PDB file of C-alpha atoms and ligand atoms in Angstrom:
ATOM      1  CA  MET A   1       0.057   0.051  -0.046  1.00  0.00           C
ATOM      2  CA  ASN A   2       1.267   3.416  -0.877  1.00  0.00           C
ATOM      3  CA  GLU A   3       1.760   6.066   1.742  1.00  0.00           C
ATOM      4  CA  PRO A   4       0.309   9.482   0.909  1.00  0.00           C
ATOM      5  CA  VAL A   5       3.004  11.815  -0.415  1.00  0.00           C
ATOM      6  CA  SER A   6       3.477  15.203   1.138  1.00  0.00           C
ATOM      7  CA  LYS A   7       3.748  18.406  -0.845  1.00  0.00           C
ATOM      8  CA  PRO A   8       7.146  20.018  -0.819  1.00  0.00           C
ATOM      9  CA  VAL A   9       6.926  22.971   1.632  1.00  0.00           C
ATOM     10  CA  PRO A  10       8.955  26.216   1.385  1.00  0.00           C
ATOM     11  CA  VAL A  11      11.819  26.636   3.801  1.00  0.00           C
ATOM     12  CA  PRO A  12      12.130  30.393   4.442  1.00  0.00           C
ATOM     13  CA  SER A  13      15.499  31.892   4.379  1.00  0.00           C
ATOM     14  CA  ALA A  14      16.484  35.147   5.970  1.00  0.00           C
ATOM     15  CA  LEU A  15      15.941  36.796   2.782  1.00  0.00           C
ATOM     16  CA  SER A  16      12.510  35.271   2.087  1.00  0.00           C
ATOM     17  CA  ALA A  17      11.010  35.073   5.550  1.00  0.00           C
ATOM     18  CA  PRO A  18       9.283  38.446   5.338  1.00  0.00           C
ATOM     19  CA  TYR A  19       7.659  37.233   2.092  1.00  0.00           C
ATOM     20  CA  TRP A  20       6.295  34.079   3.769  1.00  0.00           C
ATOM     21  CA  GLU A  21       5.239  35.894   6.891  1.00  0.00           C
ATOM     22  CA  GLY A  22       3.374  38.248   4.688  1.00  0.00           C
ATOM     23  CA  LEU A  23       1.488  35.542   2.872  1.00  0.00           C
ATOM     24  CA  ARG A  24       0.576  33.892   6.240  1.00  0.00           C
ATOM     25  CA  ALA A  25      -0.820  37.356   7.217  1.00  0.00           C
ATOM     26  CA  GLY A  26      -2.752  37.571   3.986  1.00  0.00           C
ATOM     27  CA  GLU A  27      -0.668  39.969   1.983  1.00  0.00           C
ATOM     28  CA  LEU A  28       1.740  39.698  -0.897  1.00  0.00           C
ATOM     29  CA  ARG A  29       4.989  41.549  -0.250  1.00  0.00           C
ATOM     30  CA  LEU A  30       7.083  42.756  -3.125  1.00  0.00           C
ATOM     31  CA  GLN A  31      10.614  43.722  -2.653  1.00  0.00           C
ATOM     32  CA  ALA A  32      11.318  47.428  -3.669  1.00  0.00           C
ATOM     33  CA  CYS A  33      14.904  48.406  -4.375  1.00  0.00           C
ATOM     34  CA  ALA A  34      16.042  50.891  -1.892  1.00  0.00           C
ATOM     35  CA  ASP A  35      18.330  52.548  -4.383  1.00  0.00           C
ATOM     36  CA  CYS A  36      16.346  52.747  -7.768  1.00  0.00           C
ATOM     37  CA  GLY A  37      12.830  51.759  -6.589  1.00  0.00           C
ATOM     38  CA  GLN A  38      12.558  48.704  -8.931  1.00  0.00           C
ATOM     39  CA  LEU A  39       9.973  46.187  -7.646  1.00  0.00           C
ATOM     40  CA  ARG A  40      10.556  42.522  -7.753  1.00  0.00           C
ATOM     41  CA  HIS A  41       8.763  39.275  -7.093  1.00  0.00           C
ATOM     42  CA  TYR A  42       9.781  36.612  -5.872  1.00  0.00           C
ATOM     43  CA  PRO A  43      12.346  37.541  -3.229  1.00  0.00           C
ATOM     44  CA  ARG A  44      15.824  37.815  -4.569  1.00  0.00           C
ATOM     45  CA  LEU A  45      19.193  39.005  -3.168  1.00  0.00           C
ATOM     46  CA  LEU A  46      19.968  41.705  -5.861  1.00  0.00           C
ATOM     47  CA  CYS A  47      18.011  44.162  -7.704  1.00  0.00           C
ATOM     48  CA  SER A  48      18.109  43.014 -11.459  1.00  0.00           C
ATOM     49  CA  HIS A  49      18.075  46.778 -12.453  1.00  0.00           C
ATOM     50  CA  CYS A  50      20.972  48.193 -10.395  1.00  0.00           C
ATOM     51  CA  TYR A  51      22.356  45.172  -8.463  1.00  0.00           C
ATOM     52  CA  SER A  52      21.786  46.800  -5.184  1.00  0.00           C
ATOM     53  CA  ARG A  53      21.227  44.622  -2.156  1.00  0.00           C
ATOM     54  CA  ALA A  54      19.163  47.196  -0.291  1.00  0.00           C
ATOM     55  CA  HIS A  55      15.478  46.780  -0.317  1.00  0.00           C
ATOM     56  CA  ARG A  56      12.192  47.406   1.598  1.00  0.00           C
ATOM     57  CA  TRP A  57       8.998  45.556   1.529  1.00  0.00           C
ATOM     58  CA  GLN A  58       5.885  46.916  -0.203  1.00  0.00           C
ATOM     59  CA  VAL A  59       2.382  45.255  -0.113  1.00  0.00           C
ATOM     60  CA  ALA A  60       0.955  44.487  -3.532  1.00  0.00           C
ATOM     61  CA  SER A  61      -2.645  45.552  -4.244  1.00  0.00           C
ATOM     62  CA  GLY A  62      -3.556  42.144  -5.420  1.00  0.00           C
ATOM     63  CA  HIS A  63      -4.691  43.502  -8.739  1.00  0.00           C
ATOM     64  CA  GLY A  64      -3.413  42.394 -12.068  1.00  0.00           C
ATOM     65  CA  ARG A  65      -3.900  41.067 -15.566  1.00  0.00           C
ATOM     66  CA  ILE A  66      -3.513  37.706 -17.027  1.00  0.00           C
ATOM     67  CA  HIS A  67      -0.270  37.350 -18.963  1.00  0.00           C
ATOM     68  CA  SER A  68      -0.542  33.602 -19.790  1.00  0.00           C
ATOM     69  CA  TYR A  69      -1.612  30.292 -18.546  1.00  0.00           C
ATOM     70  CA  THR A  70      -1.141  26.589 -18.799  1.00  0.00           C
ATOM     71  CA  VAL A  71      -3.109  23.666 -17.955  1.00  0.00           C
ATOM     72  CA  ALA A  72      -1.163  21.005 -16.083  1.00  0.00           C
ATOM     73  CA  HIS A  73      -2.133  17.423 -17.092  1.00  0.00           C
ATOM     74  CA  TYR A  74       1.078  15.851 -15.648  1.00  0.00           C
ATOM     75  CA  ALA A  75       2.194  15.887 -12.047  1.00  0.00           C
ATOM     76  CA  TYR A  76       5.894  16.680 -11.784  1.00  0.00           C
ATOM     77  CA  HIS A  77       5.628  15.720  -8.063  1.00  0.00           C
ATOM     78  CA  PRO A  78       3.354  12.934  -6.862  1.00  0.00           C
ATOM     79  CA  ALA A  79       1.738  14.977  -4.190  1.00  0.00           C
ATOM     80  CA  PHE A  80       0.003  16.939  -7.014  1.00  0.00           C
ATOM     81  CA  ALA A  81      -1.322  13.915  -8.958  1.00  0.00           C
ATOM     82  CA  GLY A  82      -4.797  14.106  -7.273  1.00  0.00           C
ATOM     83  CA  GLU A  83      -5.389  17.579  -8.292  1.00  0.00           C
ATOM     84  CA  LEU A  84      -4.910  17.189 -12.135  1.00  0.00           C
ATOM     85  CA  PRO A  85      -5.764  18.860 -14.246  1.00  0.00           C
ATOM     86  CA  TYR A  86      -5.264  22.222 -12.780  1.00  0.00           C
ATOM     87  CA  THR A  87      -4.546  25.636 -14.356  1.00  0.00           C
ATOM     88  CA  LEU A  88      -1.587  27.932 -13.586  1.00  0.00           C
ATOM     89  CA  VAL A  89      -1.625  31.576 -14.631  1.00  0.00           C
ATOM     90  CA  THR A  90       1.098  34.160 -14.896  1.00  0.00           C
ATOM     91  CA  VAL A  91      -0.228  37.544 -13.893  1.00  0.00           C
ATOM     92  CA  ASP A  92       1.174  40.998 -14.597  1.00  0.00           C
ATOM     93  CA  LEU A  93       0.680  42.507 -11.174  1.00  0.00           C
ATOM     94  CA  ALA A  94      -0.651  46.138 -11.168  1.00  0.00           C
ATOM     95  CA  GLU A  95       2.749  47.194  -9.469  1.00  0.00           C
ATOM     96  CA  GLY A  96       4.774  45.676 -12.483  1.00  0.00           C
ATOM     97  CA  PRO A  97       6.268  42.359 -11.412  1.00  0.00           C
ATOM     98  CA  ARG A  98       4.898  39.072 -12.869  1.00  0.00           C
ATOM     99  CA  ALA A  99       3.620  36.482 -10.434  1.00  0.00           C
ATOM    100  CA  LEU A 100       2.652  32.735 -10.809  1.00  0.00           C
ATOM    101  CA  GLY A 101      -0.360  31.204  -9.122  1.00  0.00           C
ATOM    102  CA  ARG A 102      -3.266  28.666  -9.407  1.00  0.00           C
ATOM    103  CA  TRP A 103      -6.330  29.673 -11.373  1.00  0.00           C
ATOM    104  CA  LEU A 104      -9.450  29.281  -9.156  1.00  0.00           C
ATOM    105  CA  ASP A 105     -12.209  29.754 -11.713  1.00  0.00           C
ATOM    106  CA  ALA A 106     -13.936  26.903 -13.659  1.00  0.00           C
ATOM    107  CA  ALA A 107     -13.966  29.139 -16.841  1.00  0.00           C
ATOM    108  CA  ALA A 108     -10.734  29.273 -18.736  1.00  0.00           C
ATOM    109  CA  PRO A 109      -8.528  32.429 -18.029  1.00  0.00           C
ATOM    110  CA  ALA A 110      -8.523  35.227 -20.712  1.00  0.00           C
ATOM    111  CA  PHE A 111      -5.399  36.804 -21.854  1.00  0.00           C
ATOM    112  CA  GLY A 112      -5.343  40.380 -20.490  1.00  0.00           C
ATOM    113  CA  ALA A 113      -8.287  39.883 -18.225  1.00  0.00           C
ATOM    114  CA  ALA A 114      -8.383  41.688 -14.803  1.00  0.00           C
ATOM    115  CA  VAL A 115      -7.772  39.365 -11.967  1.00  0.00           C
ATOM    116  CA  GLN A 116      -7.573  39.460  -8.116  1.00  0.00           C
ATOM    117  CA  LEU A 117      -5.085  37.738  -5.867  1.00  0.00           C
ATOM    118  CA  VAL A 118      -6.418  35.127  -3.484  1.00  0.00           C
ATOM    119  CA  ILE A 119      -4.004  33.744  -0.824  1.00  0.00           C
ATOM    120  CA  VAL A 120      -5.013  30.041  -0.362  1.00  0.00           C
ATOM    121  CA  HIS A 121      -3.842  28.691   3.063  1.00  0.00           C
ATOM    122  CA  ARG A 122      -3.110  25.004   2.597  1.00  0.00           C
ATOM    123  CA  GLU A 123      -1.672  22.346   4.935  1.00  0.00           C
ATOM    124  CA  SER A 124       1.551  22.631   2.932  1.00  0.00           C
ATOM    125  CA  GLY A 125       1.620  26.410   3.279  1.00  0.00           C
ATOM    126  CA  PRO A 126       0.219  29.554   1.815  1.00  0.00           C
ATOM    127  CA  GLU A 127      -0.168  29.675  -2.036  1.00  0.00           C
ATOM    128  CA  LEU A 128      -0.909  32.421  -4.618  1.00  0.00           C
ATOM    129  CA  ALA A 129      -3.986  31.958  -6.611  1.00  0.00           C
ATOM    130  CA  PHE A 130      -6.124  34.209  -8.826  1.00  0.00           C
ATOM    131  CA  THR A 131      -9.666  34.624  -9.689  1.00  0.00           C
ATOM    132  CA  ALA A 132     -11.398  36.850 -12.396  1.00  0.00           C
ATOM    133  CA  VAL A 133     -12.575  40.323 -11.209  1.00  0.00           C
TER     134      VAL A 133
HETATM  135 ZN1   ZN B   1      17.710  48.803  -7.920  1.00  0.00          ZN
END
């Protein structure tokens, strides 16, 4: 008999801990470069625009538009096999950075459509998801 397989869980680092704390508190935190103001998502050590290490955290509005999507029909980790098929969307956040998350609606996502972030709290941890506005 097969044992249930657990989903991989994020292990916050000193760099990403504020991001994960934000999700658990119900907010998506973006890094804002303290030198040039460039916003980035997901947490990274350096600003890709000016290579500064200095940053502050800024809470995203949760608004965005669909950039693209894919429907997963194959589980690259066995813990996700029971959820197939599921849809993943890339969203251009209103603040600029692009984010990846689950698509929650039954209808297929439409390119360019306005969406709202939903932070889903699962046993394996918080997860970004989106729904049509
Ligand atoms: Zn910068």
